Tab-separated table of C-alpha atoms in Angstrom:
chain	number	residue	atom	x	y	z
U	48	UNK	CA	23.728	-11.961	-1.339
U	49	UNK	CA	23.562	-15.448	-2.790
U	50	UNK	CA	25.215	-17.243	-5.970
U	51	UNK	CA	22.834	-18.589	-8.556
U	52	UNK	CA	23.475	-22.092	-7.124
U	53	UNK	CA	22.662	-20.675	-3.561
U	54	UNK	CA	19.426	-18.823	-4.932
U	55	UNK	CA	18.207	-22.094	-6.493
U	56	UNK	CA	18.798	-23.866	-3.213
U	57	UNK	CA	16.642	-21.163	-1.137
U	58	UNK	CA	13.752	-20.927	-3.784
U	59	UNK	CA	13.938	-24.411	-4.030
U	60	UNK	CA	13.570	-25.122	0.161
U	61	UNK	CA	11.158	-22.760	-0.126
U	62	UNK	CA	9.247	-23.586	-2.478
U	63	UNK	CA	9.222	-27.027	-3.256
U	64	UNK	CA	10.139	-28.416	0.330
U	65	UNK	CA	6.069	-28.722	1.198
U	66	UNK	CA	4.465	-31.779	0.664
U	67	UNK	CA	1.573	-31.134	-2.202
U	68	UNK	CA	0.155	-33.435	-4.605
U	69	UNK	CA	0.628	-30.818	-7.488
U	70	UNK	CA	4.707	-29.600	-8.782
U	71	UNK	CA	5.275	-26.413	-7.740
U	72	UNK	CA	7.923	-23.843	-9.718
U	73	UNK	CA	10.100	-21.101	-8.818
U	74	UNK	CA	8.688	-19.227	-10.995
U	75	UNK	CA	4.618	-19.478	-10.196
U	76	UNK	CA	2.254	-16.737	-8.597
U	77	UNK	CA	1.409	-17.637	-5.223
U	78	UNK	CA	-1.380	-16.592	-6.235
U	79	UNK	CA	-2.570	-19.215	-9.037
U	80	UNK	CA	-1.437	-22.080	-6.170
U	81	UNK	CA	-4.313	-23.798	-4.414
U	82	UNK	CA	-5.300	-23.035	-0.845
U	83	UNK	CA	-3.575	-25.508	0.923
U	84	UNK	CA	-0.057	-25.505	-0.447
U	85	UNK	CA	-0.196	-20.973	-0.758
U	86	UNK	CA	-1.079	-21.307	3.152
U	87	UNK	CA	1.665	-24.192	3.672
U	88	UNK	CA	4.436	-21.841	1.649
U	89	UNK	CA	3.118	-18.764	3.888
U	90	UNK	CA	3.279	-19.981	7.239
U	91	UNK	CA	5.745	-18.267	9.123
U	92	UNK	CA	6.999	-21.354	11.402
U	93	UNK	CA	7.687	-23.032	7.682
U	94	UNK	CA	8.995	-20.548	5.691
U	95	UNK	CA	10.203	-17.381	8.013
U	96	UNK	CA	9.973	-13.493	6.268
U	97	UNK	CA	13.132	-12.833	4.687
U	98	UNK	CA	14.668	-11.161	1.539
U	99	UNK	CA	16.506	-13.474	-1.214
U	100	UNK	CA	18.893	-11.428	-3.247
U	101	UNK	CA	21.163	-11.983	-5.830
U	102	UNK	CA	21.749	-10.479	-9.453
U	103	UNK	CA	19.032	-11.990	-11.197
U	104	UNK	CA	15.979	-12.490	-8.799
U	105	UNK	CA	15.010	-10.306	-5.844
U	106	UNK	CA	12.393	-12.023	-3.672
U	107	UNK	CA	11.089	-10.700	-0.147
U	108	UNK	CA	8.887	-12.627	2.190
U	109	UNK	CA	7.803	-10.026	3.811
U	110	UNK	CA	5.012	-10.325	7.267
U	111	UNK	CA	3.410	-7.267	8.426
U	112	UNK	CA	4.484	-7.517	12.185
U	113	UNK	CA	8.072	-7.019	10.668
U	114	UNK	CA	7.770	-4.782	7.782
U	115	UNK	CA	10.104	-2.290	9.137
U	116	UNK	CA	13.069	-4.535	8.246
U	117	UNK	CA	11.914	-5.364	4.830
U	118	UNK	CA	11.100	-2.111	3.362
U	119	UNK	CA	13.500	-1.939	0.120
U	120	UNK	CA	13.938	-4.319	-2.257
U	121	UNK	CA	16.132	-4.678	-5.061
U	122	UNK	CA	18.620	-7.393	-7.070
U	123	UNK	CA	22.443	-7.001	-6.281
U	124	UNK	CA	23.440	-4.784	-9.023
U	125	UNK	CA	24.368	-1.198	-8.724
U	126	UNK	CA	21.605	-0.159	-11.273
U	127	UNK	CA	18.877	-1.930	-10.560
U	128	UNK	CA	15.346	-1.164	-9.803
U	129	UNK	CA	14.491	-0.689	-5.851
U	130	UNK	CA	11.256	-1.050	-3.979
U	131	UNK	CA	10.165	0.357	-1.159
U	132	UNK	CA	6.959	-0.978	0.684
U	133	UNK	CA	5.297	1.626	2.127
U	134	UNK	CA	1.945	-0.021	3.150
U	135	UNK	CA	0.888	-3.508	2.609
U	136	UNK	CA	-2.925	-2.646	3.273
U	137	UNK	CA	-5.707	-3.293	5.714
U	138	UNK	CA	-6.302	-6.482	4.268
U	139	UNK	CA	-2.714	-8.378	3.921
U	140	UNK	CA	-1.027	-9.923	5.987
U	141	UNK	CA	1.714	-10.886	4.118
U	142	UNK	CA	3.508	-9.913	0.996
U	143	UNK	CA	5.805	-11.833	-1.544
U	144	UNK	CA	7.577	-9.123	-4.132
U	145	UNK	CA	9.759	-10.612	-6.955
U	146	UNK	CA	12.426	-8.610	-9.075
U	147	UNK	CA	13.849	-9.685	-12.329
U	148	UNK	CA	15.510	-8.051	-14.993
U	149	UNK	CA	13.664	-8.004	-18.090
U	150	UNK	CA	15.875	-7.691	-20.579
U	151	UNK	CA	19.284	-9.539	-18.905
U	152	UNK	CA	19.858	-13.097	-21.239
U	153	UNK	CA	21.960	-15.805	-20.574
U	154	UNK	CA	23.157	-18.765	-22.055
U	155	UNK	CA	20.235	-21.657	-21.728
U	156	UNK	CA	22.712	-24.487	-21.127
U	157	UNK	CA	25.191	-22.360	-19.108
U	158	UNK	CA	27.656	-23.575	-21.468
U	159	UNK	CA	29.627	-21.211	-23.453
U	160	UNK	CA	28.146	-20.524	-27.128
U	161	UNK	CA	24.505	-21.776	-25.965
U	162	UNK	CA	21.614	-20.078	-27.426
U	163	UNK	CA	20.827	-17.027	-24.699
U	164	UNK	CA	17.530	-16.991	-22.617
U	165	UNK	CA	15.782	-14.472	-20.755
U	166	UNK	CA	16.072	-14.725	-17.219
U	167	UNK	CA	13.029	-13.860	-16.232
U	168	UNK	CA	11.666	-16.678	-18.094
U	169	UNK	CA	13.683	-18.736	-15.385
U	170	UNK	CA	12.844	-16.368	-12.572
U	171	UNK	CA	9.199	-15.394	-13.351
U	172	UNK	CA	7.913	-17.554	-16.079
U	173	UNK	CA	7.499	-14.979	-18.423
U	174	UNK	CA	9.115	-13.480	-21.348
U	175	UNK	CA	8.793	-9.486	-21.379
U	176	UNK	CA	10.495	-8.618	-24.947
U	177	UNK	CA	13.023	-5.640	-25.756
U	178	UNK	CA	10.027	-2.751	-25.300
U	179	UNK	CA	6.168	-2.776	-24.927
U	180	UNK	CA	5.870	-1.610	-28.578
U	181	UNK	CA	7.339	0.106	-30.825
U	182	UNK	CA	5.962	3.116	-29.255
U	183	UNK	CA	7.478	2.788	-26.081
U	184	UNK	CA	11.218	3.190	-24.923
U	185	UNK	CA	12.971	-0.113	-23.951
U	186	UNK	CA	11.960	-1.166	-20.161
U	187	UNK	CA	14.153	0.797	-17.496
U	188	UNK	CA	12.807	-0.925	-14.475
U	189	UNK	CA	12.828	-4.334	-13.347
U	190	UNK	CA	9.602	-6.268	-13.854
U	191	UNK	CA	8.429	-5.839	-10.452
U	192	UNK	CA	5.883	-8.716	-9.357
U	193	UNK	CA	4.000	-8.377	-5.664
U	194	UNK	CA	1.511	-10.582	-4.386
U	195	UNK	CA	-0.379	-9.884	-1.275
U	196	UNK	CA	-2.004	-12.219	1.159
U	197	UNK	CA	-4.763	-12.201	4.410
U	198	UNK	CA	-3.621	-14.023	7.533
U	199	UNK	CA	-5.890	-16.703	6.550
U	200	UNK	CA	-3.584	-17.091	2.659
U	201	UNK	CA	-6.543	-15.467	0.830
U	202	UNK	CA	-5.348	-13.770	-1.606
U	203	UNK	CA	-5.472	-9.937	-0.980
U	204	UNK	CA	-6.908	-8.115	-4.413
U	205	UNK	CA	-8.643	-5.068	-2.733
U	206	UNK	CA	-7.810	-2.465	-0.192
U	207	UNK	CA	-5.058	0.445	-0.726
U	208	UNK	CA	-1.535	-0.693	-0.954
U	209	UNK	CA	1.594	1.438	-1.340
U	210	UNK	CA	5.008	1.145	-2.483
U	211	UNK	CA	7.555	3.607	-4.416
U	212	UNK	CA	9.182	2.867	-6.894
U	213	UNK	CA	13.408	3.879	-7.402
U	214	UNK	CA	14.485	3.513	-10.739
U	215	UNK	CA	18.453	3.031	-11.443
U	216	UNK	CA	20.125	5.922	-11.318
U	217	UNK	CA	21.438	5.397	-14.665
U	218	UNK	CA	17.742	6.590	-16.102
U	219	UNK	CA	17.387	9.598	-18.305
U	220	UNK	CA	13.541	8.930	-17.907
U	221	UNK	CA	11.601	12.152	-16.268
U	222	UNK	CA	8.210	10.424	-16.363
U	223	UNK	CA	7.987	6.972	-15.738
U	224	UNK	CA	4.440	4.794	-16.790
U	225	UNK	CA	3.586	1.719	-14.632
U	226	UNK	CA	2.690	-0.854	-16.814
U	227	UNK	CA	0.157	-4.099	-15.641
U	228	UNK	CA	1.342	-7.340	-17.155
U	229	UNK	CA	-2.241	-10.026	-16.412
U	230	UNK	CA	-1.126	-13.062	-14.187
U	231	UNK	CA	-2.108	-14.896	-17.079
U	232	UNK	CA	-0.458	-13.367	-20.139
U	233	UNK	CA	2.337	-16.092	-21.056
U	234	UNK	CA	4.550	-13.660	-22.863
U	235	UNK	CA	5.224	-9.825	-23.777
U	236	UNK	CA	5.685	-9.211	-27.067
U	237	UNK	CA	8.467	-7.366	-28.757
């Protein structure tokens, strides 16, 4: 469990201790990162598997060879979203799943009366609105964002891969749609 500060840190050493020519965020895809920096990032001897944890972000490094410690995934809050891997697939080697609250706001400043700001437009880059439309029920999961990867850090689009979803226990929800949110989309609207 780490404090904001302490996330920042780790996704920071993680993330932006490589040496590249272009910046590289907290918040980016792996997966829209060229070649050379994805495999630097993904190199176990750099960057060991772990899980990063705190009340806004979830984010698991996880390696095949050591799945079995990895499987669940979730922030630190009693009723959040969890993820449980399952199978990464024939194809990846490794696996980088991000979870962020998608309607929790703070202040943008930090300071007290500051205009609020999603988080996971911090965390992820992306701002998900209160509901998909107005046909929809307000989001009861996390955004859940997983990226898979070959041993070579080619990025894994094909090949079966399995994970179950847990939603917080809190839900009233008895059937639960999966929505797809494009790597590219910049924003969700309300």
């Amino acid at each position: 469990l780490l404090s904001d500060s302490r996330l920042k840190d780790e996704m920071h050493a993680w993330r932006r201790g490589i040496t590249t020519t272009t910046p590289v965020s907290d918040a980016q895809f792996l997966t829209q990162m060229d070649a050379p920096t994805r495999c630097q990032l993904l190199d176990t001897n750099y960057f060991p598997p772990k899980v990063l944890v705190n009340v806004d972000r979830a984010e698991a490094i996880v390696a095949m060879g050591k799945m079995q410690y990895t499987k669940e995934v979730f922030r630190n809050d009693p009723t959040t979203t969890r993820v449980t891997l399952l199978d990464l697939g024939a194809n990846a080697d490794k696996v980088v799943v991000s979870l962020v609250d998608p309607l929790m706001s703070k202040p943008d400043t930090g300071a007290e009366g500051s205009p609020q700001r999603k988080v996971s437009e911090d965390q992820l880059g992306k701002s998900f609105g209160s509901r998909l439309s107005q046909y929809w029920q307000m989001w009861v999961t996390d955004v859940i964002r997983i990226e898979r990867f070959g041993s070579d850090c080619t990025i894994a689009t094909n090949g079966m891969f399995k994970f179950r979803v847990q939603m917080p226990p809190s839900s009233t929800v008895r059937k639960l749609k999966m929505y797809r949110v494009p790597m590219n989309a910049e924003t969700i609207p309300d």
